[in-house]
Amino acid sequence: MRDERFLVSGRCPGDDETTALTRALGDSFAMSRLSDAIQWARKYSFFSYPFVTACCGMEFMAVSGARFDLDRFGLSLPRFTPRQADLLMVVGTITHRQAPILLRVYEQMAEPKWVMSFGACTSSGGPYNNYAVVQGIDTIIPVDIYVPGCPPHPQAVIDGLLKLQERVQRERPGVAYSGRHGSGRPLET
């Protein structure tokens, strides 16, 4: 690797390149790594696919409305095709009959992709402990963020989205994320 030097006008004797650049450019210029810039852009440009099945859908509509405004998180326009989405928001009760459809939607999404489990029924089956309801979608697909509540408050959804943005900012390609939510374990088929 060759030694890179910057020629900066007005460089004083003994100054290193960083000090000279800071003095010459001031606050008008920022430097970053390309990978950090890409992660920052990903953080604010989610393309969501809402998989809405039950009563939590009303809270999802409230979060998407003007009062809570998901536009400020880069989540303004939902995509209703999984091939254009990178955030799967699973909202409401998932039955065993819907499970293959959910898996197919997840498999059709391009990488990188994230999953948000929205509500108690999606995360753990909720009050429905019977043969028809899936007891947590993490038995079907890997989940990155769990949003608790029955139904979850819009503030909880926004908090989950902020945690997901933090995770996306810190993720690195090819490295397993060791954050708090989601296990990142491979699916058993």
Coordinates of N, CA and C in Angstrom, one line a residue:
M1 N 0.9 -1.2 0.0 CA 0.0 0.0 0.0 C 0.9 1.2 0.0
R2 N 0.6 2.1 -0.9 CA 1.5 3.3 -1.0 C 1.1 4.4 0.0
D3 N 2.0 5.2 0.3 CA 1.7 6.3 1.3 C 1.0 7.4 0.5
E4 N -0.2 7.8 1.0 CA -1.0 8.9 0.4 C -0.7 10.2 1.1
R5 N -0.5 11.2 0.3 CA -0.2 12.6 0.8 C -1.2 13.5 0.1
F6 N -1.7 14.5 0.9 CA -2.5 15.5 0.4 C -1.8 16.8 0.3
L7 N -1.9 17.5 -0.8 CA -1.3 18.8 -1.0 C -2.3 19.8 -0.6
V8 N -2.1 20.6 0.4 CA -3.0 21.6 0.9 C -2.3 22.9 0.9
S9 N -3.0 23.9 0.3 CA -2.4 25.2 0.3 C -2.4 25.8 1.7
G10 N -1.4 26.5 2.1 CA -1.4 27.2 3.4 C -1.0 26.2 4.5
R11 N -0.3 25.1 4.1 CA 0.1 24.2 5.1 C 1.3 24.7 5.9
C12 N 1.3 24.7 7.2 CA 2.3 25.2 8.0 C 3.4 24.1 8.2
P13 N 4.6 24.5 8.4 CA 5.6 23.4 8.7 C 5.3 22.7 10.0
G14 N 5.4 21.3 9.9 CA 5.1 20.5 11.1 C 3.6 20.0 11.1
D15 N 2.8 20.6 10.3 CA 1.4 20.1 10.3 C 1.2 18.8 9.6
D16 N 0.4 17.9 10.1 CA 0.1 16.7 9.4 C -1.1 17.0 8.4
E17 N -1.4 16.1 7.6 CA -2.4 16.3 6.6 C -3.8 16.6 7.1
T18 N -4.2 15.9 8.2 CA -5.5 16.1 8.8 C -5.7 17.5 9.4
T19 N -4.6 18.0 10.1 CA -4.7 19.4 10.6 C -4.7 20.4 9.5
A20 N -3.9 20.2 8.5 CA -3.9 21.1 7.4 C -5.3 21.1 6.6
L21 N -5.9 20.0 6.4 CA -7.2 19.9 5.8 C -8.2 20.6 6.6
T22 N -8.2 20.4 8.0 CA -9.2 21.0 8.8 C -9.1 22.5 8.8
R23 N -7.8 23.0 8.8 CA -7.6 24.4 8.8 C -8.1 25.0 7.4
A24 N -7.8 24.3 6.3 CA -8.2 24.8 5.0 C -9.7 24.8 4.7
L25 N -10.3 23.7 5.1 CA -11.7 23.5 4.8 C -12.7 23.9 5.8
G26 N -12.3 23.9 7.1 CA -13.1 24.3 8.2 C -14.3 23.3 8.3
D27 N -15.5 23.8 8.6 CA -16.7 23.0 8.8 C -17.4 22.7 7.5
S28 N -16.9 23.1 6.4 CA -17.6 23.0 5.1 C -17.4 21.6 4.4
F29 N -16.7 20.7 5.0 CA -16.3 19.5 4.4 C -16.3 18.4 5.4
A30 N -16.9 17.2 5.0 CA -16.8 16.1 5.9 C -16.2 14.9 5.2
M31 N -15.5 14.1 5.9 CA -14.9 12.9 5.3 C -15.4 11.7 6.0
S32 N -15.6 10.6 5.2 CA -16.1 9.4 5.7 C -15.7 8.2 4.9
R33 N -15.8 7.0 5.4 CA -15.5 5.8 4.6 C -16.8 5.5 3.7
L34 N -16.6 4.9 2.6 CA -17.7 4.6 1.7 C -18.7 3.7 2.4
S35 N -18.2 2.7 3.1 CA -19.1 1.7 3.8 C -19.9 2.5 4.8
D36 N -19.4 3.4 5.5 CA -20.2 4.2 6.5 C -21.3 5.0 5.8
A37 N -20.9 5.6 4.6 CA -21.9 6.4 3.9 C -23.0 5.5 3.3
I38 N -22.7 4.3 2.9 CA -23.7 3.4 2.4 C -24.6 2.9 3.6
Q39 N -24.1 2.6 4.7 CA -24.9 2.2 5.9 C -25.8 3.4 6.3
W40 N -25.3 4.6 6.3 CA -26.1 5.8 6.6 C -27.3 5.9 5.6
A41 N -27.0 5.7 4.4 CA -28.1 5.8 3.4 C -29.1 4.7 3.6
R42 N -28.7 3.5 3.9 CA -29.6 2.4 4.1 C -30.5 2.6 5.4
K43 N -29.9 3.3 6.3 CA -30.6 3.5 7.6 C -31.8 4.4 7.4
Y44 N -31.7 5.3 6.4 CA -32.8 6.2 6.2 C -33.6 6.0 4.9
S45 N -33.5 4.8 4.4 CA -34.2 4.5 3.1 C -34.8 3.1 3.1
F46 N -35.6 2.8 4.1 CA -36.3 1.5 4.2 C -37.4 1.5 3.2
F47 N -37.6 0.3 2.5 CA -38.7 0.1 1.6 C -39.5 -1.1 2.3
S48 N -40.6 -0.7 2.9 CA -41.3 -1.7 3.7 C -42.3 -2.5 2.9
Y49 N -42.5 -3.7 3.3 CA -43.6 -4.5 2.8 C -44.5 -4.9 4.0
P50 N -45.7 -4.3 4.1 CA -46.5 -4.6 5.3 C -47.3 -5.8 5.0
F51 N -47.1 -6.8 5.9 CA -47.8 -8.1 5.8 C -48.9 -8.0 7.0
V52 N -50.0 -7.4 6.7 CA -51.0 -7.0 7.7 C -52.1 -8.1 7.7
T53 N -52.4 -8.7 8.8 CA -53.4 -9.7 8.8 C -54.5 -9.5 9.8
A54 N -54.4 -8.7 10.9 CA -55.4 -8.7 11.9 C -55.5 -7.3 12.5
C55 N -56.0 -7.2 13.8 CA -56.3 -6.0 14.4 C -55.2 -5.0 14.6
C56 N -53.9 -5.5 14.6 CA -52.8 -4.6 14.7 C -52.7 -3.7 13.5
G57 N -53.4 -4.1 12.4 CA -53.4 -3.3 11.2 C -53.9 -1.8 11.5
M58 N -54.8 -1.7 12.4 CA -55.3 -0.3 12.7 C -54.2 0.5 13.3
E59 N -53.4 -0.1 14.2 CA -52.3 0.6 14.8 C -51.2 0.9 13.7
F60 N -51.0 0.0 12.8 CA -50.1 0.2 11.7 C -50.5 1.4 10.9
M61 N -51.9 1.5 10.6 CA -52.4 2.7 9.9 C -52.2 4.0 10.7
A62 N -52.3 3.9 12.0 CA -52.1 5.1 12.8 C -50.6 5.5 12.8
V63 N -49.7 4.6 12.8 CA -48.3 4.9 12.7 C -48.0 5.5 11.4
S64 N -48.6 5.0 10.3 CA -48.3 5.5 9.0 C -49.0 6.9 8.7
G65 N -49.9 7.3 9.5 CA -50.6 8.5 9.3 C -49.8 9.8 9.7
A66 N -50.4 10.9 9.6 CA -49.7 12.2 9.7 C -49.3 12.5 11.1
R67 N -50.0 12.0 12.1 CA -49.6 12.3 13.5 C -48.2 11.7 13.9
F68 N -47.9 10.5 13.5 CA -46.7 9.9 13.9 C -45.7 9.9 12.8
D69 N -46.1 10.0 11.6 CA -45.2 10.4 10.4 C -44.0 9.5 10.2
L70 N -44.1 8.4 9.6 CA -43.0 7.5 9.3 C -42.1 8.1 8.2
D71 N -42.5 9.2 7.6 CA -41.7 9.8 6.5 C -40.3 10.2 7.1
R72 N -40.3 10.6 8.3 CA -39.0 11.1 8.8 C -38.0 10.0 9.1
F73 N -38.4 8.8 9.0 CA -37.5 7.6 9.1 C -37.2 7.0 7.8
G74 N -37.7 7.6 6.7 CA -37.4 7.1 5.4 C -38.3 5.9 5.0
L75 N -39.5 5.9 5.7 CA -40.4 4.7 5.5 C -41.7 5.2 5.0
S76 N -41.7 6.1 4.0 CA -43.0 6.7 3.7 C -43.8 5.9 2.7
L77 N -43.3 5.3 1.7 CA -44.1 4.6 0.7 C -43.9 3.1 0.9
P78 N -45.0 2.4 1.3 CA -44.9 0.9 1.4 C -44.8 0.3 0.0
R79 N -44.1 -0.8 -0.1 CA -44.0 -1.5 -1.4 C -44.8 -2.7 -1.3
F80 N -45.7 -3.0 -2.2 CA -46.6 -4.1 -2.2 C -46.1 -5.2 -3.1
T81 N -44.8 -5.3 -3.3 CA -44.2 -6.4 -3.9 C -42.9 -6.7 -3.2
P82 N -42.7 -7.9 -2.8 CA -41.5 -8.2 -1.9 C -40.2 -8.0 -2.7
R83 N -40.2 -8.0 -4.0 CA -39.0 -7.8 -4.7 C -38.4 -6.4 -4.7
Q84 N -39.3 -5.4 -4.2 CA -38.8 -4.1 -4.1 C -38.7 -3.6 -2.7
A85 N -38.9 -4.6 -1.7 CA -38.9 -4.2 -0.3 C -37.6 -4.8 0.4
D86 N -37.2 -4.1 1.5 CA -36.1 -4.6 2.3 C -36.5 -4.7 3.7
L87 N -37.7 -4.3 4.1 CA -38.2 -4.4 5.5 C -39.5 -5.0 5.5
L88 N -39.6 -6.2 6.0 CA -40.9 -7.0 6.1 C -41.5 -6.7 7.5
M89 N -42.6 -6.0 7.5 CA -43.3 -5.7 8.8 C -44.5 -6.6 8.9
V90 N -44.3 -7.6 9.7 CA -45.4 -8.6 9.9 C -46.3 -8.1 11.1
V91 N -47.5 -7.8 10.7 CA -48.5 -7.2 11.6 C -49.7 -8.1 11.8
G92 N -49.9 -8.5 13.1 CA -51.1 -9.3 13.4 C -50.8 -10.8 13.5
T93 N -51.9 -11.5 13.7 CA -51.9 -13.0 13.9 C -51.6 -13.7 12.7
I94 N -50.7 -14.7 12.8 CA -50.3 -15.5 11.6 C -50.7 -16.9 11.9
T95 N -51.6 -17.5 11.0 CA -52.0 -18.8 11.2 C -51.1 -19.8 10.4
H96 N -51.2 -21.1 10.7 CA -50.4 -22.0 10.0 C -50.7 -22.1 8.5
R97 N -51.9 -21.7 8.2 CA -52.3 -21.6 6.8 C -51.6 -20.5 6.0
Q98 N -51.3 -19.4 6.7 CA -50.6 -18.3 6.2 C -49.1 -18.4 6.2
A99 N -48.6 -19.3 7.0 CA -47.1 -19.4 7.2 C -46.3 -19.7 5.9
P100 N -46.8 -20.6 5.0 CA -46.1 -20.7 3.7 C -46.0 -19.5 2.9
I101 N -47.1 -18.7 2.9 CA -47.2 -17.5 2.2 C -46.2 -16.5 2.7
L102 N -46.1 -16.4 4.1 CA -45.1 -15.5 4.7 C -43.7 -15.9 4.4
L103 N -43.4 -17.2 4.4 CA -42.1 -17.6 4.0 C -41.8 -17.3 2.6
R104 N -42.7 -17.5 1.7 CA -42.5 -17.2 0.3 C -42.2 -15.7 0.1
V105 N -42.9 -14.8 0.8 CA -42.7 -13.4 0.7 C -41.3 -13.1 1.2
Y106 N -40.9 -13.7 2.3 CA -39.6 -13.4 2.8 C -38.5 -13.9 1.9
E107 N -38.7 -15.1 1.3 CA -37.7 -15.6 0.3 C -37.5 -14.7 -0.9
Q108 N -38.6 -14.1 -1.3 CA -38.6 -13.3 -2.5 C -37.9 -11.9 -2.3
M109 N -37.7 -11.5 -1.1 CA -37.1 -10.2 -0.8 C -35.6 -10.3 -1.1
A110 N -35.1 -9.2 -1.7 CA -33.6 -9.1 -2.0 C -32.8 -8.8 -0.7
E111 N -31.6 -9.2 -0.7 CA -30.7 -8.9 0.4 C -30.2 -7.5 0.3
P112 N -29.9 -6.8 1.3 CA -30.1 -7.1 2.7 C -31.6 -6.9 3.0
K113 N -32.1 -7.7 4.0 CA -33.5 -7.6 4.4 C -33.6 -7.7 5.9
W114 N -34.7 -7.1 6.4 CA -34.9 -7.1 7.8 C -36.4 -7.4 8.1
V115 N -36.7 -7.9 9.3 CA -38.0 -8.3 9.6 C -38.4 -7.7 11.0
M116 N -39.6 -7.0 11.0 CA -40.1 -6.5 12.2 C -41.3 -7.2 12.6
S117 N -41.3 -7.8 13.8 CA -42.5 -8.5 14.4 C -43.3 -7.5 15.2
F118 N -44.5 -7.2 14.7 CA -45.4 -6.1 15.2 C -46.5 -6.6 16.0
G119 N -46.4 -6.6 17.3 CA -47.5 -7.0 18.2 C -47.3 -8.4 18.9
A120 N -48.1 -8.6 19.9 CA -48.0 -9.9 20.7 C -48.3 -11.1 19.9
C121 N -49.3 -11.0 19.1 CA -49.7 -12.2 18.3 C -48.6 -12.7 17.3
T122 N -48.0 -11.7 16.7 CA -46.9 -12.0 15.8 C -45.7 -12.5 16.5
S123 N -45.4 -11.9 17.6 CA -44.2 -12.3 18.4 C -44.3 -13.6 19.1
S124 N -45.5 -13.9 19.7 CA -45.6 -15.1 20.5 C -46.9 -15.8 20.4
G125 N -47.7 -15.5 19.5 CA -49.1 -16.1 19.4 C -50.1 -15.4 20.1
G126 N -49.7 -14.5 21.0 CA -50.7 -13.7 21.8 C -51.6 -14.5 22.7
P127 N -52.9 -14.2 22.8 CA -53.8 -15.0 23.6 C -54.3 -16.3 22.9
Y128 N -53.8 -16.5 21.7 CA -54.3 -17.6 20.9 C -53.3 -18.8 21.0
N129 N -53.4 -19.6 22.0 CA -52.6 -20.7 22.2 C -53.3 -22.0 21.7
N130 N -53.5 -22.1 20.4 CA -54.2 -23.2 19.9 C -53.5 -23.8 18.6
Y131 N -54.1 -24.8 18.0 CA -53.5 -25.5 16.9 C -53.4 -24.6 15.6
A132 N -54.2 -23.6 15.5 CA -54.3 -22.8 14.2 C -53.3 -21.7 14.1
V133 N -52.8 -21.2 15.3 CA -52.0 -19.9 15.3 C -50.5 -20.3 15.5
V134 N -49.7 -19.7 14.7 CA -48.2 -19.8 14.8 C -47.8 -19.1 16.1
Q135 N -47.1 -19.8 17.0 CA -46.6 -19.3 18.2 C -45.3 -18.5 18.1
G136 N -45.4 -17.4 17.3 CA -44.2 -16.6 17.1 C -43.7 -16.9 15.7
I137 N -43.5 -15.8 14.9 CA -43.0 -16.0 13.5 C -41.6 -16.3 13.4
D138 N -40.8 -16.2 14.5 CA -39.4 -16.6 14.5 C -39.3 -18.1 14.3
T139 N -40.4 -18.9 14.4 CA -40.3 -20.3 14.0 C -40.4 -20.5 12.5
I140 N -40.7 -19.4 11.8 CA -40.8 -19.5 10.3 C -39.6 -18.7 9.6
I141 N -39.4 -17.5 10.0 CA -38.4 -16.6 9.5 C -37.6 -16.0 10.6
P142 N -36.4 -15.5 10.3 CA -35.6 -14.8 11.4 C -36.2 -13.4 11.6
V143 N -36.3 -13.0 12.8 CA -36.8 -11.7 13.2 C -35.7 -10.8 13.7
D144 N -35.7 -9.6 13.3 CA -34.7 -8.6 13.7 C -35.1 -7.8 14.9
I145 N -36.4 -7.3 14.8 CA -36.9 -6.4 15.9 C -38.3 -6.9 16.3
Y146 N -38.5 -7.0 17.6 CA -39.8 -7.4 18.2 C -40.4 -6.1 18.8
V147 N -41.7 -5.8 18.4 CA -42.4 -4.7 19.0 C -43.5 -5.3 19.8
P148 N -43.4 -5.1 21.2 CA -44.4 -5.7 22.1 C -45.7 -4.9 22.1
G149 N -46.7 -5.5 22.6 CA -48.0 -4.8 22.8 C -49.2 -5.5 22.1
C150 N -50.4 -5.3 22.7 CA -51.6 -5.8 22.1 C -52.7 -4.8 22.1
P151 N -52.8 -4.0 21.1 CA -51.8 -3.7 20.0 C -50.7 -2.8 20.5
P152 N -49.6 -2.8 19.8 CA -48.5 -1.9 20.2 C -48.8 -0.5 20.0
H153 N -48.4 0.4 20.9 CA -48.6 1.8 20.7 C -47.7 2.3 19.6
P154 N -48.1 3.4 18.9 CA -47.3 3.9 17.8 C -45.9 4.3 18.3
Q155 N -45.8 4.8 19.6 CA -44.5 5.1 20.1 C -43.6 3.9 20.2
A156 N -44.1 2.7 20.5 CA -43.4 1.5 20.6 C -42.9 1.1 19.2
V157 N -43.7 1.3 18.2 CA -43.3 1.0 16.8 C -42.2 1.9 16.4
I158 N -42.3 3.2 16.7 CA -41.2 4.1 16.4 C -39.9 3.8 17.1
D159 N -40.0 3.4 18.4 CA -38.9 2.9 19.1 C -38.2 1.7 18.5
G160 N -39.0 0.7 18.0 CA -38.5 -0.4 17.3 C -37.8 0.0 16.0
L161 N -38.4 0.9 15.3 CA -37.8 1.4 14.1 C -36.5 2.1 14.3
L162 N -36.4 2.9 15.4 CA -35.1 3.5 15.8 C -34.1 2.5 16.1
K163 N -34.5 1.4 16.8 CA -33.5 0.3 17.1 C -33.1 -0.4 15.9
L164 N -34.0 -0.6 14.9 CA -33.6 -1.2 13.7 C -32.6 -0.3 12.9
Q165 N -32.9 1.0 12.9 CA -32.0 1.9 12.2 C -30.6 1.9 12.8
E166 N -30.5 1.8 14.1 CA -29.2 1.7 14.8 C -28.5 0.4 14.4
R167 N -29.3 -0.7 14.3 CA -28.7 -2.0 13.9 C -28.2 -1.9 12.5
V168 N -29.0 -1.3 11.6 CA -28.5 -1.2 10.2 C -27.3 -0.4 10.1
Q169 N -27.2 0.7 10.9 CA -26.0 1.6 10.9 C -24.7 0.8 11.3
R170 N -24.9 -0.2 12.2 CA -23.7 -0.9 12.8 C -23.4 -2.2 12.1
E171 N -24.4 -2.7 11.2 CA -24.1 -3.9 10.5 C -23.0 -3.8 9.5
R172 N -22.3 -4.9 9.4 CA -21.2 -5.0 8.4 C -21.4 -6.2 7.5
P173 N -21.2 -6.1 6.2 CA -21.5 -7.3 5.4 C -20.6 -8.5 5.8
G174 N -21.2 -9.6 5.9 CA -20.5 -10.8 6.2 C -20.2 -11.1 7.6
V175 N -20.6 -10.1 8.5 CA -20.4 -10.3 9.9 C -21.7 -10.4 10.6
A176 N -21.9 -11.4 11.5 CA -23.1 -11.6 12.2 C -23.3 -10.5 13.2
Y177 N -24.5 -10.0 13.3 CA -24.8 -8.9 14.2 C -25.0 -9.5 15.6
S178 N -24.4 -8.9 16.6 CA -24.4 -9.4 17.9 C -25.3 -8.4 18.8
G179 N -26.3 -7.8 18.3 CA -27.1 -6.9 19.0 C -28.1 -7.6 19.9
R180 N -29.0 -6.9 20.5 CA -30.0 -7.4 21.4 C -31.1 -8.2 20.8
H181 N -31.7 -7.7 19.7 CA -32.9 -8.3 19.1 C -32.4 -9.2 18.0
G182 N -33.2 -10.3 17.9 CA -33.0 -11.3 16.8 C -31.8 -12.1 17.1
S183 N -31.8 -13.3 16.7 CA -30.7 -14.2 17.0 C -29.8 -14.4 15.8
G184 N -30.3 -14.2 14.6 CA -29.4 -14.4 13.4 C -29.1 -15.8 13.1
R185 N -29.8 -16.7 13.8 CA -29.5 -18.2 13.6 C -30.1 -18.6 12.2
P186 N -29.4 -19.6 11.7 CA -29.9 -20.1 10.4 C -31.2 -20.9 10.6
L187 N -32.1 -20.9 9.6 CA -33.4 -21.6 9.8 C -33.1 -23.1 9.5
E188 N -33.9 -23.9 10.3 CA -33.8 -25.3 10.1 C -35.0 -25.7 9.2
T189 N -34.7 -26.4 8.2 CA -35.7 -26.8 7.2 C -35.9 -28.3 7.3

